[in-house]
CSV table of C-alpha atoms in Angstrom, one decimal:
chain,number,residue,atom,x,y,z
A,89,MET,CA,81.6,116.9,115.1
A,90,ILE,CA,83.9,118.7,112.7
A,91,GLN,CA,81.7,118.3,109.6
A,92,ARG,CA,79.1,120.7,110.9
A,93,ILE,CA,79.4,124.3,109.8
A,94,GLN,CA,79.0,125.6,113.4
A,95,SER,CA,82.1,123.6,114.4
A,96,ILE,CA,84.1,125.5,111.8
A,97,TYR,CA,82.6,128.8,113.2
A,98,LEU,CA,83.6,127.8,116.7
A,99,LEU,CA,87.1,126.9,115.5
A,100,LEU,CA,87.4,130.3,113.8
A,101,ALA,CA,86.2,132.1,116.9
A,102,ALA,CA,88.8,130.3,119.0
A,103,ILE,CA,91.5,131.2,116.5
A,104,ALA,CA,90.4,134.8,116.4
A,105,VAL,CA,90.6,135.1,120.2
A,106,LEU,CA,94.0,133.3,120.5
A,107,LEU,CA,95.3,135.7,117.8
A,108,LEU,CA,94.9,138.5,120.5
A,109,LEU,CA,98.2,137.1,122.0
A,110,ALA,CA,100.0,137.7,118.7
A,111,PHE,CA,98.7,141.0,117.4
A,112,PRO,CA,98.9,144.4,119.1
A,113,ILE,CA,95.8,145.5,120.9
A,114,ALA,CA,96.4,149.2,121.4
A,115,HIS,CA,98.9,151.9,120.5
A,116,TYR,CA,99.4,154.9,122.9
A,117,GLU,CA,100.7,157.9,121.1
A,118,VAL,CA,102.7,160.3,123.4
A,119,THR,CA,103.2,163.8,122.3
A,120,ALA,CA,105.0,166.5,124.2
A,121,ASP,CA,105.5,170.2,123.3
A,122,GLU,CA,109.3,170.2,123.4
A,123,ILE,CA,109.8,166.8,121.7
A,124,SER,CA,109.4,167.0,118.0
A,125,ASN,CA,108.9,163.3,117.3
A,126,GLU,CA,106.1,161.1,118.7
A,127,VAL,CA,106.7,158.2,121.0
A,128,SER,CA,104.4,155.3,121.1
A,129,PHE,CA,103.8,152.4,123.4
A,130,THR,CA,102.3,149.2,121.9
A,131,VAL,CA,100.2,146.8,124.0
A,132,ASP,CA,100.1,143.2,122.8
A,133,GLY,CA,100.1,139.7,124.3
A,134,GLY,CA,103.7,140.2,125.4
A,135,GLY,CA,103.1,143.4,127.4
A,136,ILE,CA,104.1,147.0,126.7
A,137,THR,CA,106.7,147.9,124.1
A,138,LEU,CA,108.3,151.3,123.8
A,139,ASN,CA,108.6,152.2,120.1
A,140,ALA,CA,111.1,155.1,120.3
A,141,GLY,CA,114.5,155.5,121.8
A,142,ASP,CA,114.1,158.9,123.5
A,143,LYS,CA,116.0,158.8,126.8
A,144,GLU,CA,113.2,160.8,128.6
A,145,PHE,CA,110.7,158.0,127.8
A,146,GLU,CA,112.9,155.0,128.7
A,147,ASN,CA,112.5,155.9,132.4
A,148,ILE,CA,108.7,155.9,131.9
A,149,ASP,CA,108.9,152.6,130.1
A,150,GLU,CA,110.8,150.9,133.0
A,151,GLU,CA,108.3,152.3,135.5
A,152,LEU,CA,105.3,151.0,133.5
A,153,ARG,CA,106.9,147.6,133.3
A,154,ALA,CA,107.4,147.6,137.1
A,155,ASN,CA,103.9,148.9,137.8
A,156,GLU,CA,102.0,145.9,139.4
A,157,LYS,CA,98.6,147.2,138.3
A,158,VAL,CA,99.6,147.1,134.7
A,159,LEU,CA,101.2,143.7,135.0
A,160,THR,CA,98.1,142.3,136.8
A,161,ILE,CA,95.9,143.6,134.0
A,162,PHE,CA,98.1,141.9,131.4
A,163,ASN,CA,98.3,138.6,133.2
A,164,TYR,CA,94.5,138.5,133.7
A,165,GLY,CA,94.0,139.5,130.1
A,166,LYS,CA,96.3,136.7,128.8
A,167,ALA,CA,94.6,134.1,131.0
A,168,GLY,CA,91.2,135.4,129.8
A,169,PHE,CA,92.2,135.2,126.1
A,170,ILE,CA,93.5,131.6,126.5
A,171,ALA,CA,90.4,130.5,128.5
A,172,LEU,CA,88.0,131.9,126.0
A,173,GLY,CA,89.8,130.3,123.1
A,174,PHE,CA,89.7,126.9,124.8
A,175,PHE,CA,86.1,127.4,125.8
A,176,SER,CA,85.2,127.8,122.1
A,177,LEU,CA,87.1,124.6,121.4
A,178,ILE,CA,85.3,122.8,124.1
A,179,CYS,CA,82.0,123.8,122.7
A,180,ILE,CA,82.9,122.0,119.5
A,181,PHE,CA,83.3,118.6,121.2
A,182,ILE,CA,80.2,118.9,123.3
A,183,TYR,CA,78.1,117.5,120.4
A,184,ASP,CA,77.4,113.8,120.6
A,185,LYS,CA,75.6,111.4,118.1
A,186,GLY,CA,74.3,109.1,120.8
A,187,LYS,CA,70.9,109.0,122.6
A,188,LYS,CA,71.7,112.2,124.5
A,189,GLN,CA,72.1,114.1,121.3
A,190,ARG,CA,69.1,116.5,121.9
A,191,LYS,CA,70.4,117.4,125.4
A,192,ARG,CA,73.9,117.8,124.1
A,193,ARG,CA,72.8,120.1,121.3
A,194,LYS,CA,70.9,122.3,123.8
A,195,LEU,CA,73.9,122.3,126.1
A,196,GLN,CA,76.1,123.3,123.2
A,197,LYS,CA,73.8,126.1,122.3
A,198,ASN,CA,73.7,127.4,125.8
A,199,LEU,CA,77.5,127.3,126.2
A,200,VAL,CA,77.9,129.2,122.9
A,201,MET,CA,75.5,131.9,124.3
A,202,VAL,CA,77.6,132.1,127.5
A,203,ASN,CA,80.7,132.3,125.4
A,204,ILE,CA,79.2,135.2,123.4
A,205,ILE,CA,78.4,137.0,126.7
A,206,LEU,CA,82.0,136.4,128.0
A,207,HIS,CA,83.4,137.8,124.7
A,208,LEU,CA,81.2,140.9,125.1
A,209,LEU,CA,82.6,141.3,128.7
A,210,LEU,CA,86.1,140.9,127.2
A,211,ILE,CA,85.4,143.8,124.9
A,212,GLY,CA,84.4,145.9,127.9
A,213,GLY,CA,87.5,144.7,129.8
A,214,LEU,CA,89.7,145.7,126.9
A,215,LEU,CA,88.2,149.1,126.7
A,216,SER,CA,88.5,149.7,130.4
A,217,ALA,CA,92.1,148.3,130.4
A,218,ALA,CA,92.9,150.7,127.6
A,219,ALA,CA,91.5,153.6,129.6
A,220,VAL,CA,93.4,152.5,132.7
A,221,GLY,CA,96.6,152.2,130.7
A,222,GLU,CA,96.1,155.7,129.2
A,223,GLU,CA,95.6,157.2,132.7
A,224,ILE,CA,98.7,155.4,134.1
A,225,LEU,CA,100.8,156.6,131.2
A,226,ARG,CA,99.5,160.1,131.5
A,227,ARG,CA,100.3,160.1,135.2
A,228,GLN,CA,103.8,158.8,134.6
A,229,LEU,CA,104.3,161.5,132.0
A,230,GLU,CA,103.2,164.2,134.4
A,231,ASP,CA,105.4,162.9,137.2
A,232,ASN,CA,108.5,162.5,135.1
A,233,LEU,CA,108.2,165.3,132.5
A,234,GLY,CA,105.6,167.6,133.9
A,235,TYR,CA,103.8,167.7,130.5
A,236,GLY,CA,102.6,165.6,127.6
A,237,ASP,CA,99.5,164.2,126.1
A,238,VAL,CA,98.4,160.6,125.5
A,239,GLY,CA,96.1,159.3,122.8
A,240,VAL,CA,95.0,155.7,122.4
A,241,SER,CA,94.2,154.0,119.2
A,242,TYR,CA,93.0,150.4,118.9
A,243,ALA,CA,95.0,148.0,116.8
A,244,VAL,CA,94.2,144.8,114.9
A,245,GLY,CA,94.1,142.6,118.0
A,246,PHE,CA,91.3,144.6,119.5
A,247,TYR,CA,89.1,144.0,116.5
A,248,MET,CA,89.6,140.2,116.7
A,249,VAL,CA,87.1,140.0,119.6
A,250,PRO,CA,84.1,141.4,117.6
A,251,VAL,CA,85.1,139.0,114.8
A,252,ALA,CA,85.1,136.1,117.3
A,253,VAL,CA,81.6,137.3,118.5
A,254,ALA,CA,80.3,137.2,114.9
A,255,PHE,CA,81.6,133.7,114.5
A,256,LEU,CA,80.1,132.6,117.8
A,257,PHE,CA,76.7,134.1,116.7
A,258,LEU,CA,76.9,132.2,113.4
A,259,ALA,CA,77.7,129.0,115.3
A,260,TRP,CA,74.7,129.6,117.7
A,261,ARG,CA,72.5,130.1,114.6
A,262,GLY,CA,73.8,126.9,113.1
A,263,ILE,CA,73.0,124.9,116.2
A,264,ARG,CA,69.6,126.5,116.4
A,265,LYS,CA,69.0,125.6,112.8
A,266,ASP,CA,70.0,121.9,113.5
A,267,GLU,CA,67.6,121.9,116.5
A,268,LYS,CA,64.7,123.1,114.3
A,269,LEU,CA,65.5,120.6,111.6
A,270,ILE,CA,65.6,117.7,114.1
A,271,SER,CA,62.3,118.8,115.8
A,272,SER,CA,60.6,119.1,112.4
A,273,LEU,CA,61.7,115.6,111.5
A,274,ASP,CA,60.4,114.3,114.8
A,275,ARG,CA,57.0,115.8,114.0
A,276,ILE,CA,56.9,114.0,110.6
A,277,ARG,CA,57.6,110.7,112.2
């Protein structure tokens, strides 16, 4: 049901997760002693993007794109983002006004809690993927240049997941509030 506030929260959670595909998730700043300017790699829904035209780093960029481990992480990540977004949308339409309303509300509440847990696992996955990406980039730098340092900073896309978790928690609270209201009305009857 779209009129209920928890439906709006679930919709906002789905939008926040699907925005991960549009916004950058992490920036890797590469600094080397002999190179005066910094080179950065941006990770977003489309993959890895090199943000500088240094010839030394173009080779590293091609190797990162060809690395199967990196591509596998991105493909699983994209599939996970899309699945969690649709899972939030499915939770909206679980609600039913028929005789099975109480069971459906309980199912919806449980699915939202599972969705929250999956989002928390997504945060852990993003953190570990960022660490793996940093390590791969550091290894590529050492193999190609013999020096360099890599620093990771999280971008807007990374912070969309905690926003989605907050919306999911608000939706769960709204469903629980509805459940309490209905049970109190049943006691009055």
